[in-house]
Amino acid sequence: MPNSIDRQRRFILGTALSGVAAIELARTGNAFAQGGPSVPAARAPSSKRLEPLRHIDAGVLNIACYEDGPATGPAAILLHGFPYDIHSYVDVAPLLAARGFRVIVPYLRGFGATRFRDRATLRSGEQAAIGADVVALMDALGIKRAVIAGHNWGGRAACVAAALWPERCAGLVTVNSYLIQDLARAMVPIGPEYEAALWYEYYFQIERGRAGLTANRREIARILWEEWSPDWEFDDATFDRSMAAHDNPDYVDVVIHSYRHRFGQAAGDPQYAELQRRLAVLPPITVPAATLDGDADGVLPAGDGRASASKFTGRRVHRIVPGAGHNVPQEAPEAFAAAVMEVVKA
């Protein structure tokens, strides 16, 4: 209990240091901004689906996405991760739409109703590909600039887009800070306590792992949800709603390629070779950024942001979100929405 209280105090202090975030959190009913106990806004029921979907030809994909808010508002693109789906933002989207944002929540390649337009296209999950998909979607929708926000794979896509196309990014929100992969150091081991949490990445390197993901995608996802967010009490309906997105025919190929590519066990798609070369130097992020860590994250322990500080050369704020695990936008939507609003006003 004392540790929990200390974490809350640190968060309250950090939030109080940012007047914009405090105002926005108060408006969404989060009393942390006022120094009191957390009072989250009402959550959408587990039966709530982000529908209807638009289908947009964008680059190599036909992207399925949900939109909310006024068409003339500032754009916010919200990107989900693995093994999640667009419903990570089921409560974030209406909060932002109510503040006048044009909210766009796309299914990533290999998820939901998003499809490749050509059978011959490599089902790549490499970081350059998912970053390029964001800009292709913006081009297809005629959006010049947007706040790009995400967690997990979506956070990586957002970081890639912000780093390589800063003129298109009005601001960045990402969970777990700087997520561009240092592929040159992919085979350098980390502490065994952290390696253990990445068991699925190693499992996917072998064909047994591909077969396992094909046969047991829901069971694997359930284990990861529970390991990564040990304090999140999601119900079966919430889980099942997201699992429908994993029935995409390209899901297994994209996921397996993503994890094999990051360890040098699979070649990338040649069309992204130049982008991968630019990412190899780990480019800095120059746009206004907000980074969030859940203090109950079962994958990456929450930090103070200093380890990645050199990668953010523009204005950057970092906060620890109390009680949240790895899926911060779904577990703490008010904090995530407030971060989006803050970078717009930076």
Short mmCIF file of C-alpha atoms in Angstrom, two decimals:
data_model
loop_
_atom_site.label_atom_id
_atom_site.label_comp_id
_atom_site.label_asym_id
_atom_site.label_seq_id
_atom_site.Cartn_x
_atom_site.Cartn_y
_atom_site.Cartn_z
CA MET A 1 0.00 0.00 0.00
CA PRO A 2 2.74 2.61 0.83
CA ASN A 3 4.35 2.04 -2.56
CA SER A 4 0.99 2.59 -4.25
CA ILE A 5 0.49 5.83 -2.32
CA ASP A 6 3.98 7.03 -3.26
CA ARG A 7 3.32 6.34 -6.95
CA GLN A 8 0.09 8.31 -6.76
CA ARG A 9 1.84 11.23 -5.11
CA ARG A 10 4.51 11.27 -7.81
CA PHE A 11 1.83 11.29 -10.49
CA ILE A 12 -0.14 14.07 -8.78
CA LEU A 13 2.98 16.20 -8.54
CA GLY A 14 3.90 15.59 -12.18
CA THR A 15 0.41 16.45 -13.34
CA ALA A 16 0.29 19.59 -11.22
CA LEU A 17 3.43 20.80 -12.97
CA SER A 18 1.53 20.90 -16.25
CA GLY A 19 -1.37 23.34 -16.13
CA VAL A 20 -2.81 22.19 -19.45
CA ALA A 21 -2.90 18.54 -18.46
CA ALA A 22 -4.43 19.42 -15.11
CA ILE A 23 -7.24 21.40 -16.73
CA GLU A 24 -8.01 18.71 -19.26
CA LEU A 25 -7.94 15.89 -16.73
CA ALA A 26 -10.28 17.84 -14.50
CA ARG A 27 -12.66 18.37 -17.40
CA THR A 28 -12.80 14.63 -18.04
CA GLY A 29 -13.57 13.96 -14.40
CA ASN A 30 -10.16 12.66 -13.28
CA ALA A 31 -9.67 14.04 -9.80
CA PHE A 32 -5.97 13.19 -9.86
CA ALA A 33 -5.60 16.62 -11.46
CA GLN A 34 -7.06 18.11 -8.30
CA GLY A 35 -4.94 16.05 -5.94
CA GLY A 36 -7.71 13.68 -4.90
CA PRO A 37 -8.49 10.02 -5.53
CA SER A 38 -9.02 8.83 -9.07
CA VAL A 39 -12.60 9.21 -10.29
CA PRO A 40 -12.60 7.92 -13.87
CA ALA A 41 -15.25 8.94 -16.34
CA ALA A 42 -17.93 6.42 -17.26
CA ARG A 43 -16.64 3.62 -19.46
CA ALA A 44 -18.37 2.36 -22.57
CA PRO A 45 -19.99 -1.06 -22.09
CA SER A 46 -18.15 -4.13 -23.38
CA SER A 47 -20.78 -4.41 -26.11
CA LYS A 48 -19.79 -1.01 -27.55
CA ARG A 49 -18.06 -1.34 -30.92
CA LEU A 50 -16.23 1.33 -32.86
CA GLU A 51 -18.44 1.27 -35.93
CA PRO A 52 -19.24 1.95 -38.69
CA LEU A 53 -15.88 1.58 -40.40
CA ARG A 54 -14.56 3.43 -43.42
CA HIS A 55 -12.44 1.56 -45.96
CA ILE A 56 -9.66 3.67 -47.46
CA ASP A 57 -7.21 2.70 -50.20
CA ALA A 58 -3.91 3.92 -48.79
CA GLY A 59 -0.61 2.77 -50.25
CA VAL A 60 -0.37 -1.02 -50.24
CA LEU A 61 -3.40 -1.38 -47.97
CA ASN A 62 -7.12 -0.94 -47.91
CA ILE A 63 -7.33 0.38 -44.36
CA ALA A 64 -10.43 -0.06 -42.22
CA CYS A 65 -10.80 2.77 -39.74
CA TYR A 66 -13.27 4.31 -37.35
CA GLU A 67 -13.84 8.06 -37.33
CA ASP A 68 -15.44 10.33 -34.76
CA GLY A 69 -15.68 14.06 -34.20
CA PRO A 70 -16.02 16.99 -36.61
CA ALA A 71 -14.42 16.60 -40.04
CA THR A 72 -12.92 20.08 -39.75
CA GLY A 73 -11.31 19.52 -36.36
CA PRO A 74 -7.61 18.94 -35.71
CA ALA A 75 -6.81 15.35 -36.64
CA ALA A 76 -5.76 12.76 -34.08
CA ILE A 77 -4.71 9.33 -35.36
CA LEU A 78 -4.85 6.66 -32.64
CA LEU A 79 -2.86 3.48 -33.29
CA HIS A 80 -3.37 0.18 -31.51
CA GLY A 81 -0.83 -2.53 -30.83
CA PHE A 82 -0.37 -6.29 -30.66
CA PRO A 83 -2.30 -8.26 -29.50
CA TYR A 84 -4.99 -5.59 -29.25
CA ASP A 85 -7.21 -3.75 -31.73
CA ILE A 86 -8.94 -0.41 -32.25
CA HIS A 87 -11.02 -0.89 -29.10
CA SER A 88 -8.01 0.15 -27.06
CA TYR A 89 -9.47 3.59 -27.87
CA VAL A 90 -13.14 2.88 -27.25
CA ASP A 91 -13.16 5.46 -24.42
CA VAL A 92 -10.42 7.77 -25.71
CA ALA A 93 -12.14 8.49 -29.05
CA PRO A 94 -15.32 10.05 -27.62
CA LEU A 95 -13.32 12.15 -25.14
CA LEU A 96 -11.30 13.68 -27.97
CA ALA A 97 -14.29 14.02 -30.30
CA ALA A 98 -16.09 15.97 -27.58
CA ARG A 99 -13.14 18.40 -27.56
CA GLY A 100 -13.49 18.98 -31.30
CA PHE A 101 -10.90 16.54 -32.65
CA ARG A 102 -11.33 14.59 -35.84
CA VAL A 103 -10.46 11.18 -34.44
CA ILE A 104 -9.24 8.41 -36.75
CA VAL A 105 -8.64 4.91 -35.37
CA PRO A 106 -7.30 2.51 -38.03
CA TYR A 107 -6.79 -1.21 -37.91
CA LEU A 108 -3.10 -1.89 -38.47
CA ARG A 109 -1.94 -4.17 -41.26
CA GLY A 110 -2.89 -7.74 -40.42
CA PHE A 111 -5.71 -6.73 -38.06
CA GLY A 112 -9.47 -6.41 -38.39
CA ALA A 113 -10.89 -5.49 -41.77
CA THR A 114 -7.64 -3.94 -43.09
CA ARG A 115 -6.42 -5.83 -46.17
CA PHE A 116 -3.46 -5.83 -48.52
CA ARG A 117 -4.43 -4.64 -51.97
CA ASP A 118 -2.09 -7.01 -53.81
CA ARG A 119 -1.56 -10.69 -53.09
CA ALA A 120 2.10 -10.32 -54.05
CA THR A 121 2.91 -7.74 -51.34
CA LEU A 122 5.13 -9.12 -48.59
CA ARG A 123 3.13 -9.42 -45.38
CA SER A 124 5.71 -7.37 -43.54
CA GLY A 125 5.35 -6.22 -39.97
CA GLU A 126 8.62 -4.26 -39.90
CA GLN A 127 8.69 -0.88 -38.22
CA ALA A 128 9.24 1.09 -41.41
CA ALA A 129 6.15 -0.48 -42.95
CA ILE A 130 3.75 0.33 -40.12
CA GLY A 131 5.11 3.87 -39.93
CA ALA A 132 4.72 4.38 -43.67
CA ASP A 133 1.13 3.11 -43.43
CA VAL A 134 0.26 6.05 -41.16
CA VAL A 135 1.46 8.62 -43.67
CA ALA A 136 -0.22 6.75 -46.55
CA LEU A 137 -3.51 6.93 -44.65
CA MET A 138 -3.04 10.67 -44.05
CA ASP A 139 -2.37 11.18 -47.75
CA ALA A 140 -5.46 9.21 -48.72
CA LEU A 141 -7.63 11.24 -46.32
CA GLY A 142 -6.11 14.55 -47.35
CA ILE A 143 -4.76 15.25 -43.86
CA LYS A 144 -1.66 17.46 -43.86
CA ARG A 145 -0.85 17.22 -40.15
CA ALA A 146 -2.13 15.21 -37.24
CA VAL A 147 -1.37 14.30 -33.68
CA ILE A 148 -0.16 10.72 -33.94
CA ALA A 149 -0.64 8.62 -30.82
CA GLY A 150 -0.20 4.97 -30.01
CA HIS A 151 0.90 2.18 -27.74
CA ASN A 152 2.87 -1.00 -28.39
CA TRP A 153 3.09 -1.50 -32.20
CA GLY A 154 1.00 1.64 -32.60
CA GLY A 155 3.45 3.59 -30.47
CA ARG A 156 6.28 2.37 -32.66
CA ALA A 157 4.41 3.37 -35.82
CA ALA A 158 3.75 6.78 -34.28
CA CYS A 159 7.43 7.25 -33.36
CA VAL A 160 8.52 6.24 -36.88
CA ALA A 161 6.08 8.66 -38.50
CA ALA A 162 7.06 11.49 -36.16
CA ALA A 163 10.79 10.93 -36.68
CA LEU A 164 10.76 10.51 -40.46
CA TRP A 165 7.91 12.88 -41.36
CA PRO A 166 7.96 15.59 -38.66
CA GLU A 167 6.24 18.05 -41.00
CA ARG A 168 3.18 15.77 -40.94
CA CYS A 169 3.11 15.33 -37.17
CA ALA A 170 1.53 18.05 -35.03
CA GLY A 171 2.45 16.13 -31.88
CA LEU A 172 3.27 12.65 -30.62
CA VAL A 173 1.85 10.60 -27.77
CA THR A 174 3.44 7.26 -27.08
CA VAL A 175 3.43 4.69 -24.30
CA ASN A 176 6.89 3.47 -23.20
CA SER A 177 8.69 6.45 -24.74
CA TYR A 178 10.98 6.06 -27.78
CA LEU A 179 10.03 2.84 -29.55
CA ILE A 180 12.10 2.87 -32.74
CA GLN A 181 13.99 -0.42 -32.71
CA ASP A 182 17.78 -0.47 -32.62
CA LEU A 183 18.12 -3.44 -34.98
CA ALA A 184 21.91 -3.30 -34.86
CA ARG A 185 21.74 -4.30 -31.18
CA ALA A 186 18.89 -6.75 -31.50
CA MET A 187 21.03 -9.69 -30.44
CA VAL A 188 22.50 -7.97 -27.36
CA PRO A 189 20.88 -9.61 -24.32
CA ILE A 190 19.12 -7.67 -21.62
CA GLY A 191 18.55 -8.63 -17.99
CA PRO A 192 17.01 -12.09 -17.61
CA GLU A 193 14.08 -10.71 -15.65
CA TYR A 194 13.16 -8.67 -18.73
CA GLU A 195 14.01 -11.42 -21.19
CA ALA A 196 11.51 -13.69 -19.46
CA ALA A 197 8.68 -11.27 -20.25
CA LEU A 198 9.55 -11.49 -23.96
CA TRP A 199 9.03 -15.24 -24.26
CA TYR A 200 6.56 -14.81 -27.12
CA GLU A 201 9.14 -12.96 -29.24
CA TYR A 202 11.48 -15.95 -29.05
CA TYR A 203 8.65 -18.45 -29.55
CA PHE A 204 7.73 -16.73 -32.81
CA GLN A 205 11.24 -17.22 -34.20
CA ILE A 206 10.60 -20.92 -34.87
CA GLU A 207 7.98 -22.67 -36.95
CA ARG A 208 6.49 -24.21 -33.82
CA GLY A 209 5.70 -20.63 -32.78
CA ARG A 210 4.04 -19.88 -36.11
CA ALA A 211 1.93 -23.01 -35.76
CA GLY A 212 1.11 -22.09 -32.18
CA LEU A 213 -0.01 -18.58 -33.11
CA THR A 214 -2.13 -19.99 -35.94
CA ALA A 215 -3.86 -22.49 -33.68
CA ASN A 216 -3.95 -20.54 -30.42
CA ARG A 217 -4.02 -16.85 -31.24
CA ARG A 218 -6.72 -16.11 -28.65
CA GLU A 219 -5.05 -18.14 -25.92
CA ILE A 220 -1.70 -16.46 -26.52
CA ALA A 221 -3.31 -13.03 -26.53
CA ARG A 222 -5.11 -13.79 -23.25
CA ILE A 223 -1.85 -14.73 -21.57
CA LEU A 224 -0.19 -11.55 -22.80
CA TRP A 225 -3.08 -9.31 -21.76
CA GLU A 226 -2.96 -10.78 -18.26
CA GLU A 227 0.84 -10.70 -17.96
CA TRP A 228 1.20 -7.21 -19.36
CA SER A 229 -1.65 -5.62 -17.37
CA PRO A 230 -1.88 -7.62 -14.13
CA ASP A 231 -4.17 -5.10 -12.43
CA TRP A 232 -6.60 -4.65 -15.34
CA GLU A 233 -9.87 -6.45 -14.59
CA PHE A 234 -11.23 -6.78 -18.12
CA ASP A 235 -14.20 -9.06 -18.74
CA ASP A 236 -14.60 -11.80 -21.34
CA ALA A 237 -16.74 -9.60 -23.58
CA THR A 238 -14.03 -6.93 -23.71
CA PHE A 239 -11.43 -9.52 -24.64
CA ASP A 240 -13.62 -11.22 -27.23
CA ARG A 241 -14.45 -7.89 -28.88
CA SER A 242 -10.77 -7.34 -29.65
CA MET A 243 -10.03 -10.93 -30.61
CA ALA A 244 -12.31 -10.72 -33.63
CA ALA A 245 -9.63 -8.51 -35.21
CA HIS A 246 -7.12 -11.36 -35.03
CA ASP A 247 -9.11 -13.44 -37.50
CA ASN A 248 -7.63 -11.35 -40.33
CA PRO A 249 -6.13 -13.75 -42.91
CA ASP A 250 -2.79 -11.90 -42.77
CA TYR A 251 -2.57 -11.70 -38.97
CA VAL A 252 -0.18 -14.58 -38.41
CA ASP A 253 2.12 -13.68 -41.31
CA VAL A 254 2.40 -10.03 -40.25
CA VAL A 255 2.98 -10.83 -36.58
CA ILE A 256 5.58 -13.50 -37.29
CA HIS A 257 7.40 -11.27 -39.77
CA SER A 258 7.46 -8.39 -37.29
CA TYR A 259 9.18 -10.41 -34.58
CA ARG A 260 11.53 -12.24 -36.91
CA HIS A 261 12.56 -9.06 -38.71
CA ARG A 262 13.51 -7.33 -35.48
CA PHE A 263 15.93 -10.17 -34.69
CA GLY A 264 17.37 -10.33 -38.18
CA GLN A 265 15.68 -13.64 -38.96
CA ALA A 266 13.55 -12.32 -41.84
CA ALA A 267 14.38 -9.93 -44.67
CA GLY A 268 12.44 -6.70 -44.93
CA ASP A 269 10.28 -5.58 -47.81
CA PRO A 270 12.63 -3.88 -50.34
CA GLN A 271 10.20 -0.99 -50.78
CA TYR A 272 10.98 0.11 -47.20
CA ALA A 273 14.76 -0.35 -47.41
CA GLU A 274 15.50 3.38 -47.54
CA LEU A 275 13.21 4.07 -44.61
CA GLN A 276 14.89 1.29 -42.64
CA ARG A 277 18.28 2.82 -43.43
CA ARG A 278 17.11 6.15 -42.00
CA LEU A 279 15.71 4.43 -38.92
CA ALA A 280 19.00 2.61 -38.31
CA VAL A 281 20.56 5.82 -36.96
CA LEU A 282 17.73 6.10 -34.40
CA PRO A 283 16.60 9.56 -35.49
CA PRO A 284 15.44 12.00 -32.83
CA ILE A 285 11.84 13.10 -32.46
CA THR A 286 11.61 16.85 -32.85
CA VAL A 287 7.85 17.42 -32.54
CA PRO A 288 6.04 18.13 -29.24
CA ALA A 289 5.71 14.82 -27.43
CA ALA A 290 4.04 13.30 -24.39
CA THR A 291 5.25 9.93 -23.17
CA LEU A 292 3.38 7.75 -20.70
CA ASP A 293 4.31 4.74 -18.60
CA GLY A 294 1.80 2.63 -16.71
CA ASP A 295 3.07 1.93 -13.22
CA ALA A 296 1.64 -1.59 -13.40
CA ASP A 297 3.16 -2.46 -16.80
CA GLY A 298 4.16 -6.12 -16.83
CA VAL A 299 6.51 -5.72 -19.80
CA LEU A 300 8.42 -2.48 -19.32
CA PRO A 301 8.71 -1.05 -15.81
CA ALA A 302 7.71 2.58 -15.47
CA GLY A 303 10.60 5.03 -15.54
CA ASP A 304 11.20 8.73 -15.18
CA GLY A 305 11.83 9.23 -18.90
CA ARG A 306 15.52 10.11 -18.58
CA ALA A 307 16.75 7.00 -20.39
CA SER A 308 15.17 8.19 -23.65
CA ALA A 309 15.44 11.94 -23.08
CA SER A 310 18.11 12.45 -25.75
CA LYS A 311 15.73 11.09 -28.40
CA PHE A 312 13.21 13.89 -27.83
CA THR A 313 14.73 17.18 -28.95
CA GLY A 314 11.47 19.13 -28.95
CA ARG A 315 9.22 19.82 -25.97
CA ARG A 316 8.54 16.56 -24.20
CA VAL A 317 6.64 15.70 -21.02
CA HIS A 318 6.74 12.30 -19.37
CA ARG A 319 4.28 10.93 -16.84
CA ILE A 320 3.63 7.76 -14.91
CA VAL A 321 -0.01 6.71 -15.02
CA PRO A 322 -1.03 5.05 -11.75
CA GLY A 323 -2.82 1.73 -11.92
CA ALA A 324 -2.31 1.30 -15.66
CA GLY A 325 -0.56 -1.62 -17.28
CA HIS A 326 0.71 -1.97 -20.83
CA ASN A 327 -2.55 -1.00 -22.56
CA VAL A 328 -2.67 2.55 -21.18
CA PRO A 329 -5.30 4.01 -23.54
CA GLN A 330 -7.87 1.37 -22.60
CA GLU A 331 -6.96 1.21 -18.94
CA ALA A 332 -6.57 4.97 -18.38
CA PRO A 333 -8.35 6.74 -21.24
CA GLU A 334 -8.60 10.11 -19.48
CA ALA A 335 -4.84 10.31 -19.04
CA PHE A 336 -4.23 9.29 -22.65
CA ALA A 337 -6.76 11.79 -24.02
CA ALA A 338 -5.28 14.55 -21.85
CA ALA A 339 -1.84 13.83 -23.30
CA VAL A 340 -3.20 14.23 -26.84
CA MET A 341 -4.79 17.54 -25.93
CA GLU A 342 -1.60 18.73 -24.28
CA VAL A 343 0.70 18.22 -27.25
CA VAL A 344 -1.71 20.15 -29.46
CA LYS A 345 -1.42 23.12 -27.12
CA ALA A 346 2.35 22.89 -26.74
#
